[in-house]
Amino acid sequence: MKRLIATISIALFLFPWRPQISGADEIILRKGKVFGVVVRTENDKVFVNTYNSLNTRMTRGVQSFRKKQIKKIVDSRSNTQRYLDELENTGMLGEETTSADLQRLIALAQKLGNKKETQRLAIRLLQLDSDNKIGQSILPAAEWERRKKASPTMNPKLKERLNQWLLLEDQTKRKSELSAIQSEFNFSESLTYMERARRSRGTLRGRHNDVRLSLNSKVDKGVYTLFVPSDYDPMKPWPLLFGLHGGGADGKDGKDVTGSGKSAMNFYASGAARRGFIAVCPTAIQAPWQRRPNDSFIRSILKEIELLYNIDMNRVYLTGHSMGGFGTWHFGPLYPHLWAVVAPMAGGGFQNLSPFEKTKTPIYLYHGANDAVVGPGNSRLAADTMRAARHDFVYTEIPDSGHGFPDDVQEEMWHMFQTRRLAVAPKRAAKGRFKIALSSYSSFNLPVSKEEKLYLGTPGKPLGKDKRSLLARLKLGGGAGEKAGLALVKLEDLSVVGAVSKLLIGSKQTWDVRKTAAFVLGGLKSPACLKALHNALKGNDPDMVPEIAMALGRIADASSAKVLAKVLGALDREFDSRHMGKKMAFSDWRRMMRAYEKVC
């Protein structure tokens, strides 16, 4: 009995906070056995959570056993999961990692037979202690010297050459210089990789709300909120959180959306900063997330982020709260081969486990027991299904908790993200035999596509800045058109007024193209732009009126006042048409108030 108590105590001491693979603890009883995680011990009792959550507030699924009922507790995690858990425990190879930590990790990586991961750890070990015998046995002197020479982090000369390369303006010189660097230092990164890294140096850092999508913006119209850590380095791959917001449909016609990527980012920005993640939260085109236009939209956002930022494609995590939880249950099984973990929060929509079993996709699931907005029934069904299948999952259900997203649940979710990697099929296909990939796979190694060339530019070849090229990109709309519009204003070339005016008043153009066209005409500040703006204003579109009014304000011509006065009557009629009895949807009211404000 003393030995059993000691075993339990040691297990709790070593793994005080460890959302684990299902059945990581196998509790072998004198009669039968139970799978779960040991949560705590009290006097002579051992408490086991059969849903694999270590959240001490959870009661559902928690079973207690007297110590005399237990024969032994077996840690039945896979060797891969042991390695990933230990990697997290050592701070993901941060500055505090010791030689002892690395030697322990090397032993686990060797047990997995993962040569690439073993060598990666040996490099780090030899950096700390160049005379370490274990490191030297993995990387003999000649190989160690070759690795040092080829690494910018270990070779100051290479780092300086690459820094100089990043500053070269001429593409031909960059190509020849990189070839020389590759030959001299055995540097392995390709020209495409380096050109994308160079482009990525100029991308956004910190938090940015309502960024217009550029990639495929001719079809996929919308915005996302982005967070990028301040220490982002485009020369190494970074993990990505993809978060879906809650809310629902709004407006008299039901086509508006409550909730936004901006509101969702409030859940994730601080955790992403602490954990070293890039985070992106799109705003749905239509509500709910299961509506068809959202499908290609989120795939375009994911692809855009992977091309603009160095993303570890083996570490992309999908989550969402409320309506976003439903969206997670939708996009999770639709593209299970893309997500290292799927984490639905306070949502519903689970149907079956099959897609996740085939791709070995782990699931973190949360629900408040007293959720009056979305009841926990579907989440409980999902948790029971996963428990019966012994799937890799954690389900946390908090008693006396409603429709929120508690801080301790967020931490549990982040911890699971840190300890899971994508299972990959051969050639990264959607079908095949999936195997967990421990090493990074940079998105900068993706082949160059037609879409990248059109919307973002061929890596290493800047987009054209002449007026013909800018006008062509303005027609693409979205972020690509927005950037082209800014460049057109800077040109101060009035010869574009005719072409831009046609885009503004053309019935075939989408709203985002028309808005950017209005911005360009206002930015040129010429009376020659007034006619098109006046004609467009007569359309009385409450979404366009504010943009045109702002453009007219920049030109500041007295004749515009008469046109704006006429528009007010049409806006009044539009306002009245939005009423639903004595009520009005908030999104309709907000849109109309914005139009009135800009006109007045």
PDB file of N, CA, C and O in Angstrom, residues 463-522:
ATOM      1  N   LEU A 463       4.856  43.755 -57.035  1.00  0.00           N
ATOM      2  CA  LEU A 463       3.714  44.070 -57.886  1.00  0.00           C
ATOM      3  C   LEU A 463       3.944  45.390 -58.604  1.00  0.00           C
ATOM      4  O   LEU A 463       4.589  46.302 -58.061  1.00  0.00           O
ATOM      5  N   GLY A 464       3.413  45.502 -59.828  1.00  0.00           N
ATOM      6  CA  GLY A 464       3.603  46.712 -60.621  1.00  0.00           C
ATOM      7  C   GLY A 464       3.033  47.948 -59.944  1.00  0.00           C
ATOM      8  O   GLY A 464       1.970  47.910 -59.322  1.00  0.00           O
ATOM      9  N   LYS A 465       3.738  49.067 -60.061  1.00  0.00           N
ATOM     10  CA  LYS A 465       3.308  50.319 -59.439  1.00  0.00           C
ATOM     11  C   LYS A 465       2.845  51.354 -60.462  1.00  0.00           C
ATOM     12  O   LYS A 465       2.526  52.486 -60.100  1.00  0.00           O
ATOM     13  N   ASP A 466       2.833  50.982 -61.749  1.00  0.00           N
ATOM     14  CA  ASP A 466       2.327  51.893 -62.772  1.00  0.00           C
ATOM     15  C   ASP A 466       0.807  51.939 -62.715  1.00  0.00           C
ATOM     16  O   ASP A 466       0.166  51.043 -62.151  1.00  0.00           O
ATOM     17  N   LYS A 467       0.210  52.956 -63.279  1.00  0.00           N
ATOM     18  CA  LYS A 467      -1.240  53.146 -63.128  1.00  0.00           C
ATOM     19  C   LYS A 467      -2.053  52.007 -63.751  1.00  0.00           C
ATOM     20  O   LYS A 467      -3.112  51.641 -63.234  1.00  0.00           O
ATOM     21  N   ARG A 468      -1.557  51.419 -64.830  1.00  0.00           N
ATOM     22  CA  ARG A 468      -2.294  50.317 -65.461  1.00  0.00           C
ATOM     23  C   ARG A 468      -2.359  49.111 -64.523  1.00  0.00           C
ATOM     24  O   ARG A 468      -3.425  48.503 -64.353  1.00  0.00           O
ATOM     25  N   SER A 469      -1.232  48.796 -63.894  1.00  0.00           N
ATOM     26  CA  SER A 469      -1.206  47.668 -62.956  1.00  0.00           C
ATOM     27  C   SER A 469      -2.073  47.965 -61.736  1.00  0.00           C
ATOM     28  O   SER A 469      -2.797  47.093 -61.252  1.00  0.00           O
ATOM     29  N   LEU A 470      -2.006  49.197 -61.242  1.00  0.00           N
ATOM     30  CA  LEU A 470      -2.785  49.567 -60.059  1.00  0.00           C
ATOM     31  C   LEU A 470      -4.283  49.530 -60.341  1.00  0.00           C
ATOM     32  O   LEU A 470      -5.071  49.077 -59.502  1.00  0.00           O
ATOM     33  N   LEU A 471      -4.689  49.991 -61.501  1.00  0.00           N
ATOM     34  CA  LEU A 471      -6.113  49.942 -61.861  1.00  0.00           C
ATOM     35  C   LEU A 471      -6.596  48.503 -61.988  1.00  0.00           C
ATOM     36  O   LEU A 471      -7.726  48.180 -61.587  1.00  0.00           O
ATOM     37  N   ALA A 472      -5.750  47.630 -62.525  1.00  0.00           N
ATOM     38  CA  ALA A 472      -6.125  46.213 -62.649  1.00  0.00           C
ATOM     39  C   ALA A 472      -6.319  45.590 -61.271  1.00  0.00           C
ATOM     40  O   ALA A 472      -7.262  44.817 -61.050  1.00  0.00           O
ATOM     41  N   ARG A 473      -5.444  45.934 -60.312  1.00  0.00           N
ATOM     42  CA  ARG A 473      -5.577  45.375 -58.963  1.00  0.00           C
ATOM     43  C   ARG A 473      -6.733  46.016 -58.201  1.00  0.00           C
ATOM     44  O   ARG A 473      -7.323  45.380 -57.331  1.00  0.00           O
ATOM     45  N   LEU A 474      -7.053  47.262 -58.504  1.00  0.00           N
ATOM     46  CA  LEU A 474      -8.204  47.903 -57.874  1.00  0.00           C
ATOM     47  C   LEU A 474      -9.467  47.106 -58.161  1.00  0.00           C
ATOM     48  O   LEU A 474     -10.346  46.962 -57.299  1.00  0.00           O
ATOM     49  N   LYS A 475      -9.561  46.538 -59.357  1.00  0.00           N
ATOM     50  CA  LYS A 475     -10.733  45.746 -59.746  1.00  0.00           C
ATOM     51  C   LYS A 475     -10.827  44.428 -58.982  1.00  0.00           C
ATOM     52  O   LYS A 475     -11.900  43.816 -58.951  1.00  0.00           O
ATOM     53  N   LEU A 476      -9.710  43.992 -58.389  1.00  0.00           N
ATOM     54  CA  LEU A 476      -9.732  42.749 -57.619  1.00  0.00           C
ATOM     55  C   LEU A 476     -10.473  42.932 -56.299  1.00  0.00           C
ATOM     56  O   LEU A 476     -10.946  41.965 -55.700  1.00  0.00           O
ATOM     57  N   GLY A 477     -10.558  44.168 -55.826  1.00  0.00           N
ATOM     58  CA  GLY A 477     -11.221  44.430 -54.556  1.00  0.00           C
ATOM     59  C   GLY A 477     -10.404  43.952 -53.371  1.00  0.00           C
ATOM     60  O   GLY A 477      -9.235  43.595 -53.486  1.00  0.00           O
ATOM     61  N   GLY A 478     -11.029  43.928 -52.203  1.00  0.00           N
ATOM     62  CA  GLY A 478     -10.388  43.437 -50.986  1.00  0.00           C
ATOM     63  C   GLY A 478      -9.114  44.195 -50.641  1.00  0.00           C
ATOM     64  O   GLY A 478      -8.933  45.368 -50.999  1.00  0.00           O
ATOM     65  N   GLY A 479      -8.226  43.507 -49.929  1.00  0.00           N
ATOM     66  CA  GLY A 479      -6.974  44.130 -49.517  1.00  0.00           C
ATOM     67  C   GLY A 479      -6.092  44.492 -50.690  1.00  0.00           C
ATOM     68  O   GLY A 479      -5.382  45.502 -50.661  1.00  0.00           O
ATOM     69  N   ALA A 480      -6.125  43.673 -51.745  1.00  0.00           N
ATOM     70  CA  ALA A 480      -5.323  43.966 -52.934  1.00  0.00           C
ATOM     71  C   ALA A 480      -5.773  45.279 -53.567  1.00  0.00           C
ATOM     72  O   ALA A 480      -4.955  46.138 -53.911  1.00  0.00           O
ATOM     73  N   GLY A 481      -7.095  45.450 -53.689  1.00  0.00           N
ATOM     74  CA  GLY A 481      -7.628  46.688 -54.250  1.00  0.00           C
ATOM     75  C   GLY A 481      -7.393  47.877 -53.347  1.00  0.00           C
ATOM     76  O   GLY A 481      -7.127  48.993 -53.817  1.00  0.00           O
ATOM     77  N   GLU A 482      -7.488  47.668 -52.031  1.00  0.00           N
ATOM     78  CA  GLU A 482      -7.271  48.738 -51.069  1.00  0.00           C
ATOM     79  C   GLU A 482      -5.848  49.279 -51.175  1.00  0.00           C
ATOM     80  O   GLU A 482      -5.627  50.510 -51.198  1.00  0.00           O
ATOM     81  N   LYS A 483      -4.867  48.382 -51.254  1.00  0.00           N
ATOM     82  CA  LYS A 483      -3.467  48.816 -51.386  1.00  0.00           C
ATOM     83  C   LYS A 483      -3.249  49.531 -52.724  1.00  0.00           C
ATOM     84  O   LYS A 483      -2.507  50.518 -52.799  1.00  0.00           O
ATOM     85  N   ALA A 484      -3.889  49.039 -53.778  1.00  0.00           N
ATOM     86  CA  ALA A 484      -3.771  49.688 -55.085  1.00  0.00           C
ATOM     87  C   ALA A 484      -4.380  51.083 -55.038  1.00  0.00           C
ATOM     88  O   ALA A 484      -3.840  52.027 -55.635  1.00  0.00           O
ATOM     89  N   GLY A 485      -5.494  51.227 -54.330  1.00  0.00           N
ATOM     90  CA  GLY A 485      -6.134  52.540 -54.203  1.00  0.00           C
ATOM     91  C   GLY A 485      -5.236  53.546 -53.511  1.00  0.00           C
ATOM     92  O   GLY A 485      -5.124  54.705 -53.940  1.00  0.00           O
ATOM     93  N   LEU A 486      -4.583  53.136 -52.438  1.00  0.00           N
ATOM     94  CA  LEU A 486      -3.654  54.016 -51.733  1.00  0.00           C
ATOM     95  C   LEU A 486      -2.515  54.455 -52.655  1.00  0.00           C
ATOM     96  O   LEU A 486      -2.105  55.618 -52.648  1.00  0.00           O
ATOM     97  N   ALA A 487      -2.009  53.514 -53.452  1.00  0.00           N
ATOM     98  CA  ALA A 487      -0.914  53.827 -54.369  1.00  0.00           C
ATOM     99  C   ALA A 487      -1.377  54.782 -55.477  1.00  0.00           C
ATOM    100  O   ALA A 487      -0.623  55.678 -55.888  1.00  0.00           O
ATOM    101  N   LEU A 488      -2.600  54.616 -55.954  1.00  0.00           N
ATOM    102  CA  LEU A 488      -3.131  55.509 -56.990  1.00  0.00           C
ATOM    103  C   LEU A 488      -3.243  56.939 -56.485  1.00  0.00           C
ATOM    104  O   LEU A 488      -2.955  57.899 -57.209  1.00  0.00           O
ATOM    105  N   VAL A 489      -3.676  57.103 -55.248  1.00  0.00           N
ATOM    106  CA  VAL A 489      -3.768  58.446 -54.675  1.00  0.00           C
ATOM    107  C   VAL A 489      -2.384  59.088 -54.620  1.00  0.00           C
ATOM    108  O   VAL A 489      -2.218  60.274 -54.936  1.00  0.00           O
ATOM    109  N   LYS A 490      -1.376  58.310 -54.237  1.00  0.00           N
ATOM    110  CA  LYS A 490      -0.020  58.842 -54.134  1.00  0.00           C
ATOM    111  C   LYS A 490       0.539  59.251 -55.504  1.00  0.00           C
ATOM    112  O   LYS A 490       1.397  60.128 -55.591  1.00  0.00           O
ATOM    113  N   LEU A 491       0.052  58.586 -56.578  1.00  0.00           N
ATOM    114  CA  LEU A 491       0.521  58.945 -57.915  1.00  0.00           C
ATOM    115  C   LEU A 491       0.109  60.365 -58.299  1.00  0.00           C
ATOM    116  O   LEU A 491       0.765  61.021 -59.112  1.00  0.00           O
ATOM    117  N   GLU A 492      -1.049  60.830 -57.777  1.00  0.00           N
ATOM    118  CA  GLU A 492      -1.581  62.159 -58.078  1.00  0.00           C
ATOM    119  C   GLU A 492      -1.717  62.372 -59.585  1.00  0.00           C
ATOM    120  O   GLU A 492      -1.431  63.456 -60.120  1.00  0.00           O
ATOM    121  N   ASP A 493      -2.171  61.325 -60.263  1.00  0.00           N
ATOM    122  CA  ASP A 493      -2.308  61.361 -61.723  1.00  0.00           C
ATOM    123  C   ASP A 493      -3.800  61.447 -62.065  1.00  0.00           C
ATOM    124  O   ASP A 493      -4.542  60.470 -61.944  1.00  0.00           O
ATOM    125  N   LEU A 494      -4.257  62.628 -62.526  1.00  0.00           N
ATOM    126  CA  LEU A 494      -5.688  62.835 -62.807  1.00  0.00           C
ATOM    127  C   LEU A 494      -6.159  62.091 -64.049  1.00  0.00           C
ATOM    128  O   LEU A 494      -7.363  62.024 -64.307  1.00  0.00           O
ATOM    129  N   SER A 495      -5.235  61.501 -64.790  1.00  0.00           N
ATOM    130  CA  SER A 495      -5.652  60.750 -65.986  1.00  0.00           C
ATOM    131  C   SER A 495      -6.395  59.462 -65.611  1.00  0.00           C
ATOM    132  O   SER A 495      -7.006  58.830 -66.483  1.00  0.00           O
ATOM    133  N   VAL A 496      -6.356  59.073 -64.325  1.00  0.00           N
ATOM    134  CA  VAL A 496      -7.054  57.845 -63.904  1.00  0.00           C
ATOM    135  C   VAL A 496      -8.492  58.129 -63.504  1.00  0.00           C
ATOM    136  O   VAL A 496      -9.251  57.191 -63.223  1.00  0.00           O
ATOM    137  N   VAL A 497      -8.898  59.403 -63.459  1.00  0.00           N
ATOM    138  CA  VAL A 497     -10.239  59.752 -62.962  1.00  0.00           C
ATOM    139  C   VAL A 497     -11.333  59.040 -63.748  1.00  0.00           C
ATOM    140  O   VAL A 497     -12.288  58.503 -63.180  1.00  0.00           O
ATOM    141  N   GLY A 498     -11.223  59.003 -65.063  1.00  0.00           N
ATOM    142  CA  GLY A 498     -12.248  58.371 -65.886  1.00  0.00           C
ATOM    143  C   GLY A 498     -12.405  56.898 -65.574  1.00  0.00           C
ATOM    144  O   GLY A 498     -13.523  56.405 -65.367  1.00  0.00           O
ATOM    145  N   ALA A 499     -11.282  56.167 -65.500  1.00  0.00           N
ATOM    146  CA  ALA A 499     -11.338  54.722 -65.235  1.00  0.00           C
ATOM    147  C   ALA A 499     -11.863  54.445 -63.828  1.00  0.00           C
ATOM    148  O   ALA A 499     -12.682  53.531 -63.634  1.00  0.00           O
ATOM    149  N   VAL A 500     -11.439  55.228 -62.855  1.00  0.00           N
ATOM    150  CA  VAL A 500     -11.898  55.017 -61.480  1.00  0.00           C
ATOM    151  C   VAL A 500     -13.374  55.378 -61.359  1.00  0.00           C
ATOM    152  O   VAL A 500     -14.136  54.712 -60.636  1.00  0.00           O
ATOM    153  N   SER A 501     -13.820  56.420 -62.057  1.00  0.00           N
ATOM    154  CA  SER A 501     -15.230  56.819 -62.025  1.00  0.00           C
ATOM    155  C   SER A 501     -16.122  55.703 -62.552  1.00  0.00           C
ATOM    156  O   SER A 501     -17.204  55.452 -62.015  1.00  0.00           O
ATOM    157  N   LYS A 502     -15.684  55.034 -63.603  1.00  0.00           N
ATOM    158  CA  LYS A 502     -16.463  53.915 -64.144  1.00  0.00           C
ATOM    159  C   LYS A 502     -16.616  52.793 -63.129  1.00  0.00           C
ATOM    160  O   LYS A 502     -17.661  52.143 -63.055  1.00  0.00           O
ATOM    161  N   LEU A 503     -15.570  52.562 -62.352  1.00  0.00           N
ATOM    162  CA  LEU A 503     -15.648  51.524 -61.321  1.00  0.00           C
ATOM    163  C   LEU A 503     -16.631  51.930 -60.221  1.00  0.00           C
ATOM    164  O   LEU A 503     -17.354  51.093 -59.678  1.00  0.00           O
ATOM    165  N   LEU A 504     -16.675  53.216 -59.894  1.00  0.00           N
ATOM    166  CA  LEU A 504     -17.560  53.684 -58.835  1.00  0.00           C
ATOM    167  C   LEU A 504     -19.028  53.559 -59.219  1.00  0.00           C
ATOM    168  O   LEU A 504     -19.850  53.116 -58.411  1.00  0.00           O
ATOM    169  N   ILE A 505     -19.369  53.956 -60.438  1.00  0.00           N
ATOM    170  CA  ILE A 505     -20.786  53.972 -60.831  1.00  0.00           C
ATOM    171  C   ILE A 505     -21.190  52.724 -61.617  1.00  0.00           C
ATOM    172  O   ILE A 505     -22.358  52.565 -61.961  1.00  0.00           O
ATOM    173  N   GLY A 506     -20.248  51.831 -61.854  1.00  0.00           N
ATOM    174  CA  GLY A 506     -20.564  50.624 -62.619  1.00  0.00           C
ATOM    175  C   GLY A 506     -21.397  49.634 -61.808  1.00  0.00           C
ATOM    176  O   GLY A 506     -21.030  49.280 -60.684  1.00  0.00           O
ATOM    177  N   SER A 507     -22.490  49.208 -62.346  1.00  0.00           N
ATOM    178  CA  SER A 507     -23.404  48.309 -61.627  1.00  0.00           C
ATOM    179  C   SER A 507     -22.813  46.913 -61.437  1.00  0.00           C
ATOM    180  O   SER A 507     -23.253  46.157 -60.573  1.00  0.00           O
ATOM    181  N   LYS A 508     -21.823  46.558 -62.235  1.00  0.00           N
ATOM    182  CA  LYS A 508     -21.252  45.217 -62.135  1.00  0.00           C
ATOM    183  C   LYS A 508     -20.178  45.107 -61.046  1.00  0.00           C
ATOM    184  O   LYS A 508     -19.731  44.012 -60.733  1.00  0.00           O
ATOM    185  N   GLN A 509     -19.770  46.226 -60.494  1.00  0.00           N
ATOM    186  CA  GLN A 509     -18.681  46.204 -59.523  1.00  0.00           C
ATOM    187  C   GLN A 509     -19.197  45.880 -58.117  1.00  0.00           C
ATOM    188  O   GLN A 509     -20.301  46.272 -57.741  1.00  0.00           O
ATOM    189  N   THR A 510     -18.396  45.163 -57.360  1.00  0.00           N
ATOM    190  CA  THR A 510     -18.772  44.805 -55.991  1.00  0.00           C
ATOM    191  C   THR A 510     -18.572  46.003 -55.061  1.00  0.00           C
ATOM    192  O   THR A 510     -17.866  46.957 -55.389  1.00  0.00           O
ATOM    193  N   TRP A 511     -19.198  45.923 -53.874  1.00  0.00           N
ATOM    194  CA  TRP A 511     -19.184  47.058 -52.944  1.00  0.00           C
ATOM    195  C   TRP A 511     -17.780  47.477 -52.538  1.00  0.00           C
ATOM    196  O   TRP A 511     -17.500  48.662 -52.383  1.00  0.00           O
ATOM    197  N   ASP A 512     -16.868  46.503 -52.368  1.00  0.00           N
ATOM    198  CA  ASP A 512     -15.523  46.866 -51.912  1.00  0.00           C
ATOM    199  C   ASP A 512     -14.748  47.610 -52.992  1.00  0.00           C
ATOM    200  O   ASP A 512     -13.968  48.524 -52.690  1.00  0.00           O
ATOM    201  N   VAL A 513     -14.960  47.253 -54.268  1.00  0.00           N
ATOM    202  CA  VAL A 513     -14.313  47.970 -55.366  1.00  0.00           C
ATOM    203  C   VAL A 513     -14.847  49.393 -55.432  1.00  0.00           C
ATOM    204  O   VAL A 513     -14.091  50.364 -55.587  1.00  0.00           O
ATOM    205  N   ARG A 514     -16.156  49.540 -55.268  1.00  0.00           N
ATOM    206  CA  ARG A 514     -16.777  50.868 -55.338  1.00  0.00           C
ATOM    207  C   ARG A 514     -16.307  51.752 -54.176  1.00  0.00           C
ATOM    208  O   ARG A 514     -16.053  52.941 -54.335  1.00  0.00           O
ATOM    209  N   LYS A 515     -16.179  51.164 -52.988  1.00  0.00           N
ATOM    210  CA  LYS A 515     -15.710  51.951 -51.838  1.00  0.00           C
ATOM    211  C   LYS A 515     -14.289  52.458 -52.059  1.00  0.00           C
ATOM    212  O   LYS A 515     -13.973  53.612 -51.761  1.00  0.00           O
ATOM    213  N   THR A 516     -13.434  51.595 -52.571  1.00  0.00           N
ATOM    214  CA  THR A 516     -12.055  52.011 -52.818  1.00  0.00           C
ATOM    215  C   THR A 516     -12.002  53.044 -53.924  1.00  0.00           C
ATOM    216  O   THR A 516     -11.206  53.999 -53.864  1.00  0.00           O
ATOM    217  N   ALA A 517     -12.863  52.889 -54.942  1.00  0.00           N
ATOM    218  CA  ALA A 517     -12.917  53.885 -56.023  1.00  0.00           C
ATOM    219  C   ALA A 517     -13.321  55.253 -55.470  1.00  0.00           C
ATOM    220  O   ALA A 517     -12.746  56.287 -55.851  1.00  0.00           O
ATOM    221  N   ALA A 518     -14.298  55.289 -54.562  1.00  0.00           N
ATOM    222  CA  ALA A 518     -14.702  56.554 -53.934  1.00  0.00           C
ATOM    223  C   ALA A 518     -13.540  57.158 -53.144  1.00  0.00           C
ATOM    224  O   ALA A 518     -13.307  58.374 -53.186  1.00  0.00           O
ATOM    225  N   PHE A 519     -12.817  56.303 -52.445  1.00  0.00           N
ATOM    226  CA  PHE A 519     -11.659  56.781 -51.671  1.00  0.00           C
ATOM    227  C   PHE A 519     -10.617  57.415 -52.597  1.00  0.00           C
ATOM    228  O   PHE A 519     -10.055  58.474 -52.281  1.00  0.00           O
ATOM    229  N   VAL A 520     -10.354  56.789 -53.741  1.00  0.00           N
ATOM    230  CA  VAL A 520      -9.354  57.308 -54.674  1.00  0.00           C
ATOM    231  C   VAL A 520      -9.791  58.670 -55.211  1.00  0.00           C
ATOM    232  O   VAL A 520      -9.005  59.635 -55.237  1.00  0.00           O
ATOM    233  N   LEU A 521     -11.059  58.791 -55.612  1.00  0.00           N
ATOM    234  CA  LEU A 521     -11.537  60.055 -56.167  1.00  0.00           C
ATOM    235  C   LEU A 521     -11.476  61.169 -55.117  1.00  0.00           C
ATOM    236  O   LEU A 521     -11.110  62.309 -55.431  1.00  0.00           O
ATOM    237  N   GLY A 522     -11.817  60.836 -53.887  1.00  0.00           N
ATOM    238  CA  GLY A 522     -11.698  61.838 -52.825  1.00  0.00           C
ATOM    239  C   GLY A 522     -10.255  62.206 -52.559  1.00  0.00           C
ATOM    240  O   GLY A 522      -9.928  63.371 -52.325  1.00  0.00           O
TER     241      GLY A 522
END
